[in-house]
Every structure is written in C-alpha cells, then in structure tokens.
CSV table of C-alpha atoms and ligand atoms in Angstrom, one decimal:
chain,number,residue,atom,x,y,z
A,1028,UNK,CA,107.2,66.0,60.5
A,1029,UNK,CA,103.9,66.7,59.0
A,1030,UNK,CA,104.9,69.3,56.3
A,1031,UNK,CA,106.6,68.1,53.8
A,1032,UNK,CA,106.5,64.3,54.8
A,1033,UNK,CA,107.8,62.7,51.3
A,1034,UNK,CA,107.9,59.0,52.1
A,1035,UNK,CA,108.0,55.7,49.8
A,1036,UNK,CA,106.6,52.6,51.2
A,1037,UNK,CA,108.8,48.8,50.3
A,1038,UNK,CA,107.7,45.4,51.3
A,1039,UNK,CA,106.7,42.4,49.5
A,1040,UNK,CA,102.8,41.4,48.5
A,1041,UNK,CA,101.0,41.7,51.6
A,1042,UNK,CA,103.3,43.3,54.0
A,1043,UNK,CA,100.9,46.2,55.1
A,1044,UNK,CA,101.8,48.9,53.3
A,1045,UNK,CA,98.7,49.8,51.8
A,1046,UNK,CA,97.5,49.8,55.7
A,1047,UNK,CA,100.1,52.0,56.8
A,1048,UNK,CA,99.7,54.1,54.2
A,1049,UNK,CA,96.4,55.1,54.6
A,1050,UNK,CA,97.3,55.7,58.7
A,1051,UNK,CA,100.2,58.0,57.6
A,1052,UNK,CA,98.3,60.3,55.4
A,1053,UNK,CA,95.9,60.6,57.9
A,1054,UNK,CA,98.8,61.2,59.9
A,1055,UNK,CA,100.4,63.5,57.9
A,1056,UNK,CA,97.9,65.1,55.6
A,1057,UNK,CA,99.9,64.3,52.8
A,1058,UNK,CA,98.8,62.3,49.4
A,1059,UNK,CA,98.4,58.7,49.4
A,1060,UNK,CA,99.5,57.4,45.8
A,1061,UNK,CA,98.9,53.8,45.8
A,1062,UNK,CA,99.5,52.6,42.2
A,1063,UNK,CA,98.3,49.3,42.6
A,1064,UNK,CA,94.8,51.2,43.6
A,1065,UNK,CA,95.0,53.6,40.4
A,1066,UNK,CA,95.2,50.9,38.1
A,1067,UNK,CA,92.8,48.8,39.9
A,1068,UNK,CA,90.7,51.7,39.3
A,1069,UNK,CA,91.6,52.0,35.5
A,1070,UNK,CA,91.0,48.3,34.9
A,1071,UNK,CA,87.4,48.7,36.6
A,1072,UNK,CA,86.8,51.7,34.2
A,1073,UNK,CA,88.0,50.1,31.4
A,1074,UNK,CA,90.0,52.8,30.3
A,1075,UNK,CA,92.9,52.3,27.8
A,1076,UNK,CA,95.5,52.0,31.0
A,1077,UNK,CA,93.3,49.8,32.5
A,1078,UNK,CA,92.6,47.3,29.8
A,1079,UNK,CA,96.8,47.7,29.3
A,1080,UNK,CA,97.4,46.9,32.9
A,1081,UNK,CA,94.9,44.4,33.5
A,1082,UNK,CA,97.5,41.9,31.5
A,1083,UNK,CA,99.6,42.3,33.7
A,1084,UNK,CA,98.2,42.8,37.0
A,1085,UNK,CA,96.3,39.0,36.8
A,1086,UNK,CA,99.6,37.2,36.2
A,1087,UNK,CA,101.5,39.3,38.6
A,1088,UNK,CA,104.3,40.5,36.5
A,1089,UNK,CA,105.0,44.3,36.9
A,1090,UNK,CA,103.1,46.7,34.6
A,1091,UNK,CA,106.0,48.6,32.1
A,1092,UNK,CA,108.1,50.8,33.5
A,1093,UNK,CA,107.0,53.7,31.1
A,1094,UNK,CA,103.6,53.7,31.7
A,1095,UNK,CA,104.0,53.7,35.5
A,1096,UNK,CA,106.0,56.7,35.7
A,1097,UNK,CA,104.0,59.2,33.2
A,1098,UNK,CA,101.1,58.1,36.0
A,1099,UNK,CA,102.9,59.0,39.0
A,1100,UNK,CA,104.2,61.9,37.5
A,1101,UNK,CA,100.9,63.3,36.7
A,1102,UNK,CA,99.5,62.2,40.1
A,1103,UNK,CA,102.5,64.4,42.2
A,1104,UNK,CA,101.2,67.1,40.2
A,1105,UNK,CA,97.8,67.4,42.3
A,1106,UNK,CA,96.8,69.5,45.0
A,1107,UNK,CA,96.8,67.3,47.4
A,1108,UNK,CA,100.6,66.1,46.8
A,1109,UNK,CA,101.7,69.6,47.1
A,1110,UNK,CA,102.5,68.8,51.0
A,1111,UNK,CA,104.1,66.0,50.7
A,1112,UNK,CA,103.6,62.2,50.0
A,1113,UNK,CA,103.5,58.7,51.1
A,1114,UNK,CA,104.2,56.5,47.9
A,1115,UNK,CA,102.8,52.6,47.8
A,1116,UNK,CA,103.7,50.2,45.6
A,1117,UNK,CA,106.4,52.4,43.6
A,1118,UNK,CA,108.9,52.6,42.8
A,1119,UNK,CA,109.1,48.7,42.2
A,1120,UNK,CA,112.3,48.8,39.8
A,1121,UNK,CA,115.7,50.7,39.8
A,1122,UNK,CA,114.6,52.5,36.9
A,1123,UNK,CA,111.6,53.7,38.4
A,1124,UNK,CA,113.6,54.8,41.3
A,1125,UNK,CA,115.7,56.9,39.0
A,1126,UNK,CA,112.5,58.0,36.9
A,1127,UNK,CA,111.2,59.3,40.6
A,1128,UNK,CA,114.9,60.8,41.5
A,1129,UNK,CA,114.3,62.9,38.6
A,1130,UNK,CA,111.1,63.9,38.7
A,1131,UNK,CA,111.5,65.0,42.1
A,1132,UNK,CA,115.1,66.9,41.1
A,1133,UNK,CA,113.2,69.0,38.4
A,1134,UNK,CA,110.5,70.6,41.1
A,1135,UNK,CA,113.6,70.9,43.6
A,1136,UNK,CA,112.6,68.2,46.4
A,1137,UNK,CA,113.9,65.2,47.5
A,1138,UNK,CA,112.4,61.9,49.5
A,1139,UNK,CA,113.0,61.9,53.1
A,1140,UNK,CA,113.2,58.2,53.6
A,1141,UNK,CA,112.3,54.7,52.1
A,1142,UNK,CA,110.7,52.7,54.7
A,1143,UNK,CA,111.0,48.6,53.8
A,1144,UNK,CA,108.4,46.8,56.0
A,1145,UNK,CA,110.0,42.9,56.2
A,1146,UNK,CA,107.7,40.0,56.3
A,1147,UNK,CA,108.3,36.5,55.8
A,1148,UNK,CA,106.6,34.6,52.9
A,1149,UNK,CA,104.5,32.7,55.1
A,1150,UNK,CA,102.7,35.6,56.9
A,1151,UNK,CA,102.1,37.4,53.5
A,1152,UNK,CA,100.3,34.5,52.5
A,1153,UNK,CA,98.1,34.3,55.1
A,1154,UNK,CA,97.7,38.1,54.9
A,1155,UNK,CA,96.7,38.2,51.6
A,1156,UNK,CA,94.3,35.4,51.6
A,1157,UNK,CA,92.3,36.8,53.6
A,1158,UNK,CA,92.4,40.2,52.1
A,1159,UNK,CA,88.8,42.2,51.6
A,1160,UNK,CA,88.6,45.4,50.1
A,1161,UNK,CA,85.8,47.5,50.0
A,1162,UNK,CA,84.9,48.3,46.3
A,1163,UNK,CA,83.4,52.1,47.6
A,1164,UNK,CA,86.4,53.8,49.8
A,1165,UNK,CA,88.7,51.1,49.3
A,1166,UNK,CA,89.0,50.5,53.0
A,1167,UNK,CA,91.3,47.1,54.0
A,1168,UNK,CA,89.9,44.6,56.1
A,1169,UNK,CA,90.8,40.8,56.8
A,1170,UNK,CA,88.7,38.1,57.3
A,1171,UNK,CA,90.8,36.6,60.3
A,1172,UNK,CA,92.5,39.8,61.4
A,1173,UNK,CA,90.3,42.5,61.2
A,1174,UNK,CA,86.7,40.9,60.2
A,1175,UNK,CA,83.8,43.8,59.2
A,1176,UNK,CA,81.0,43.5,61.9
A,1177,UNK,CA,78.8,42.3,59.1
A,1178,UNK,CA,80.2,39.8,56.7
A,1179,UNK,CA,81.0,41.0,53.0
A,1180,UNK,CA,79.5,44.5,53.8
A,1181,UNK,CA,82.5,47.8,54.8
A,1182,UNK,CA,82.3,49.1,58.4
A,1183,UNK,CA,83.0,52.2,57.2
A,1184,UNK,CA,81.0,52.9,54.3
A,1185,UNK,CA,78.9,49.9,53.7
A,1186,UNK,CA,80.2,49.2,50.6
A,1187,UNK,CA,80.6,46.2,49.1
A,1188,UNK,CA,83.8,43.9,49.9
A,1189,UNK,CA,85.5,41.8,47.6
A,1190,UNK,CA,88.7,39.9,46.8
A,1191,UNK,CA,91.0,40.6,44.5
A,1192,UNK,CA,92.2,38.6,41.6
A,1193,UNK,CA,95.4,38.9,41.8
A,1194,UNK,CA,95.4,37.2,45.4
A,1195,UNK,CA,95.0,33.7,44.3
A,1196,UNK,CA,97.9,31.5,45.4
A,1197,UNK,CA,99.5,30.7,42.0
A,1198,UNK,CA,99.2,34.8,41.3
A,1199,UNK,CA,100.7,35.6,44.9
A,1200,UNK,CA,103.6,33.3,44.2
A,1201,UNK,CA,104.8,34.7,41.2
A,1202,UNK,CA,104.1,38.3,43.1
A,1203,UNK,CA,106.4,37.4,45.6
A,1204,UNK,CA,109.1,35.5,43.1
A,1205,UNK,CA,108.6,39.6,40.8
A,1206,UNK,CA,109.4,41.4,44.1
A,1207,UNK,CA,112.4,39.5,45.0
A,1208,UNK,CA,114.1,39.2,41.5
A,1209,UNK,CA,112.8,43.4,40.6
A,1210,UNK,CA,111.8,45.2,43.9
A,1211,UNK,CA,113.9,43.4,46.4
A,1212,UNK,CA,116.8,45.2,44.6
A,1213,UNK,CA,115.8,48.7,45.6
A,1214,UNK,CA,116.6,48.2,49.1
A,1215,UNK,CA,120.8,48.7,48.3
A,1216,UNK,CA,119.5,51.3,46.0
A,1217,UNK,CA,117.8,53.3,48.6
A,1218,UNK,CA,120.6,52.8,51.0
A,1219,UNK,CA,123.2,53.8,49.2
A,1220,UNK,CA,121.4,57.0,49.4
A,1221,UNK,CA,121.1,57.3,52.4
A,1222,UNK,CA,117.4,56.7,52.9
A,1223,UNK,CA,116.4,53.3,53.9
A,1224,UNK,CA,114.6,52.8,57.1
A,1225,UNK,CA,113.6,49.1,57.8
A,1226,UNK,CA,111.2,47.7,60.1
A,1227,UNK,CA,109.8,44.5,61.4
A,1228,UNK,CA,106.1,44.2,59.6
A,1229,UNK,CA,105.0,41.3,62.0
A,1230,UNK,CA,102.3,42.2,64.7
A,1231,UNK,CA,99.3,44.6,65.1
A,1232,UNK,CA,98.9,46.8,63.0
A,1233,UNK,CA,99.0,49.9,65.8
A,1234,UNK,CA,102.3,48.3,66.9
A,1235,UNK,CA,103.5,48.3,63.3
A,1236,UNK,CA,102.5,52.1,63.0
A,1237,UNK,CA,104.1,52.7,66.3
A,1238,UNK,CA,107.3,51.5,65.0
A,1239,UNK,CA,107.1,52.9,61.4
A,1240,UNK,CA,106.4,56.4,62.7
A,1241,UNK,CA,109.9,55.9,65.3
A,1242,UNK,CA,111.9,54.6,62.4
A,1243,UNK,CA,110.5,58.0,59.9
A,1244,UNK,CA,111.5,59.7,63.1
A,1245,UNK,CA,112.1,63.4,62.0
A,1246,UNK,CA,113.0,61.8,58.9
A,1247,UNK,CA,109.8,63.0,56.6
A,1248,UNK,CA,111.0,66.7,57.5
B,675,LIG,P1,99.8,46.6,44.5
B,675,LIG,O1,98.4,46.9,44.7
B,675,LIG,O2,100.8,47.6,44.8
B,675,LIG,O3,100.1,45.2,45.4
B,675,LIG,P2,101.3,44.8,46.3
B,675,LIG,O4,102.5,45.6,46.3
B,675,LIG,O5,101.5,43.4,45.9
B,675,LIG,O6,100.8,45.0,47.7
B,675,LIG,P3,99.5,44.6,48.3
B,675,LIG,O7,98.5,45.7,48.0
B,675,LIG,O8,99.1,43.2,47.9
B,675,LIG,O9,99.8,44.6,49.8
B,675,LIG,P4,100.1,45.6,50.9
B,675,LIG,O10,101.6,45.6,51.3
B,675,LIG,O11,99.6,47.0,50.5
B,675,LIG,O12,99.3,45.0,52.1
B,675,LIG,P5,97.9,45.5,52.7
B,675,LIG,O13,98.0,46.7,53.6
B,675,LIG,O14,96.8,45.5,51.7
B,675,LIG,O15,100.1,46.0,43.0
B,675,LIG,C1,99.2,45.1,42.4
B,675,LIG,C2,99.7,44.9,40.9
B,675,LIG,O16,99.7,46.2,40.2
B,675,LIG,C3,101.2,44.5,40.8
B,675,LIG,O17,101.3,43.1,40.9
B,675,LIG,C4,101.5,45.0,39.4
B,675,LIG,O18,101.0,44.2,38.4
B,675,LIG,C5,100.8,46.4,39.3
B,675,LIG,N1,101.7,47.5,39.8
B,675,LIG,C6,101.4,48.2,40.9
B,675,LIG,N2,102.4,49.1,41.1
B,675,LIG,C7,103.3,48.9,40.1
B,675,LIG,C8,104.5,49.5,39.8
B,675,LIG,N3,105.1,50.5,40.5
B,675,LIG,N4,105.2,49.1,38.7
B,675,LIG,C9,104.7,48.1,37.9
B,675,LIG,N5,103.5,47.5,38.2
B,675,LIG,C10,102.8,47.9,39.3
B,675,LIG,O19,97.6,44.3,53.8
B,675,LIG,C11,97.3,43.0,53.3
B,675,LIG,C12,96.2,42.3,54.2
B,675,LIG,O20,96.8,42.1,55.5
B,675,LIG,C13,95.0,43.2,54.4
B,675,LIG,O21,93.9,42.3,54.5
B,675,LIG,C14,95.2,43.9,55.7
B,675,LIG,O22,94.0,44.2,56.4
B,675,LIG,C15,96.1,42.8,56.5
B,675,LIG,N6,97.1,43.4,57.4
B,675,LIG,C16,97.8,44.5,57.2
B,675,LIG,N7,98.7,44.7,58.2
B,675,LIG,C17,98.4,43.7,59.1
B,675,LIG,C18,98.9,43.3,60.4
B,675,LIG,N8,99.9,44.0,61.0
B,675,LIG,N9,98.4,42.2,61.0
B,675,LIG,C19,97.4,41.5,60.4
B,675,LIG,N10,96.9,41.8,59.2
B,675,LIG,C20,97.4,42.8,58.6
C-alpha cells in the first residue's frame, strides 16, 4: 500500500482529518496537502492568496473554486507528491472533484479511495474548541484530549500554540452549515465512482487510525 497511496480525506470541521493525515503520510511516505494549512500559511505571509483567502476563511465560506485548484495543482507537482498523496480539506465541491479528476487523468493516475470520517455536530464542537496548533511545525493538540505537557508551548517542537480564528462558535456553525449544503454532496459523488470508504470518526485517535488504515485496506495501491 505504501507506493502510490493516492488518498482524499472527507469529514466535516473537526472530524480529524488533519490528524489522520499527518499519521498516514508518516505512514505512507506520501505528501500531505492540507489546503486549509497552505492558506493559513499564505494569510500569515500576507501574500496576495492570503490576503484573498483570509475573507473567506474568517467567515467560513469556502475560498473560490478557481483559486483552489491552480493551488493544488501546482502542489501535486512537487517531489514529494511524486509517490503518492493524502489530500485534506479538498476537494470540498463537485467541481473541484472534477477539477482533481482531471488533473489526475492528464498525468495518467487515478485516486484509490475517498475516505469520509463521520462525526456528529456535537463532538466536532467540542473538538474544535479546544483545538491548539503549534504556529512552528503545525503539530495538533487539544486542550482536553491531548493537552501539551506544558501549557501554550508544542511537545514537539516548542513552538508556540495558538487558536485559530476560524474556530469561534458563530464561525464553526456556518463551517458546518458550508460542509453540509457544498461538501456533504461529494460523498454520492465519490461513490458513484466507486471510491468511498466511510468510517466512524468517534474515539481515540489510534483506534480511529486503526480503522481508517482497515477501511483504505489495499485500497491506496
Ligand atoms: P481546513 O483547515 O481544511 O478546515 P476544516 O475542513 O474545517 O477542518 P479542520 O482543520 O477544522 O478539522 P480536521 O478535520 O482537520 O480536524 P483536526 O485533525 O484538526 O479549512 C479552513 C478554511 O480554509 C475553510 O473554512 C475554507 O475557508 C478554506 N478552505 C480550505 N480548503 C478549501 C477548499 N478545498 N476549498 C475552498 N476553501 C477551502 O482535529 C480537530 C481537533 O480535534 C484537534 O484539536 C485534534 O487534536 C482533536 N482530535 C482529532 N481527532 C481526535 C479524536 N479521535 N479524539 C479526540 N480529539 C481528536
């Protein structure tokens, strides 16, 4: 499974896949393309994407279709993607998902699977308020779940954590409202091709990896 693992990631706000992510490329040795993370990473820059995106990004509403994929595209172009890759946070519309099918035709590969990780509203609430990431290595942590040893400081790198903006409540509810009425959708998309895996998000997060590693299977081949 390891060469050639080409994997995207669905859930709502919250549901882990950032976490998983990170465990499957380590996994894997693939890529890790988290797009909420590259524009994060614009926005701190302020680079013209960034000051673009960061409209967006605080209210919660999807950043344009357009933009997203010239970004991706350029991304899967790297070294590191020439493996494989686990994709986070895109595609988040059908036409993205058509964008990707494209891009992906034109260098003759195809995905392997589309894993959806379901978690109720509730739990995604309390995940994401208590969300710290670490401004360094962008490492996850969780105040309740997975608490640093030292408070506001990264285990790994000692880095500084912080929260993000876009996981105050009235942001997170119109997150989840975008990823029901735009996202949500994807999941007939991806089965119709064939592709979706789906898995129960709720528990510890080595349980979680147990099961998302059984549903990719010998999928990511
Ligand atoms: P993005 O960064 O992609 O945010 P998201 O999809 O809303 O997902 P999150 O990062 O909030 O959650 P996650 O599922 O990765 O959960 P995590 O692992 O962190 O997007 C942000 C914004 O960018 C969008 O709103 C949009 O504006 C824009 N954007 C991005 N991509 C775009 C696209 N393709 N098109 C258009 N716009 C785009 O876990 C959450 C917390 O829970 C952490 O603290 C973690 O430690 C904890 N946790 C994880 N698993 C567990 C567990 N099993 N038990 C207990 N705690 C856990």
């Amino acid at each position: 499974m390891a060469a050639g693992a080409r994997v995207v990631l669905l859930g709502p706000p919250g549901a882990g896949k950032g976490t998983q992510a990170k465990l499957l490329q380590d996994t894997f040795g693939v890529c890790q393309i988290s797009t909420g993370d590259i524009l994060r990473k614009a926005v701190a820059e302020k680079t013209p994407l960034g000051q673009e995106a960061s409209q967006y990004i605080s209210r919660g509403a999807l950043v344009p279709d357009g933009v997203i994929v010239n970004m991706v595209a350029a991304r899967l172009k790297e070294k590191d993607c020439e493996s494989g890759f686990i994709l986070d946070g895109f595609p988040r519309t059908i036409p993205q998902a058509e964008s990707l099918d494209a891009i992906l035709q034109r260098e003759g590969i195809a995905l392997n699977a589309a894993l959806s990780v379901r978690v109720p509203n509730d739990v995604v609430i309390e995940r994401l308020a208590g969300r710290r990431t670490c401004r360094n290595c962008g490492a996850l942590s969780h105040r309740v779940f997975s608490p640093p040893k030292k408070t506001g400081v990264c285990d790994r790198c000692g880095g500084e954590l912080f929260q993000r903006d876009d996981d105050r409540e009235e942001t997170v509810a119109n997150r989840l409202k975008v990823y029901s009425d735009q996202t949500a959708p994807l999941l007939e998309y991806y089965r119709q091709h064939g592709l979706l895996k789906e898995i129960d998000g709720v528990g510890a997060v080595g349980d979680i990896n147990a099961r998302v590693l059984a549903a990719l299977g010998g999928a990511a081949k």
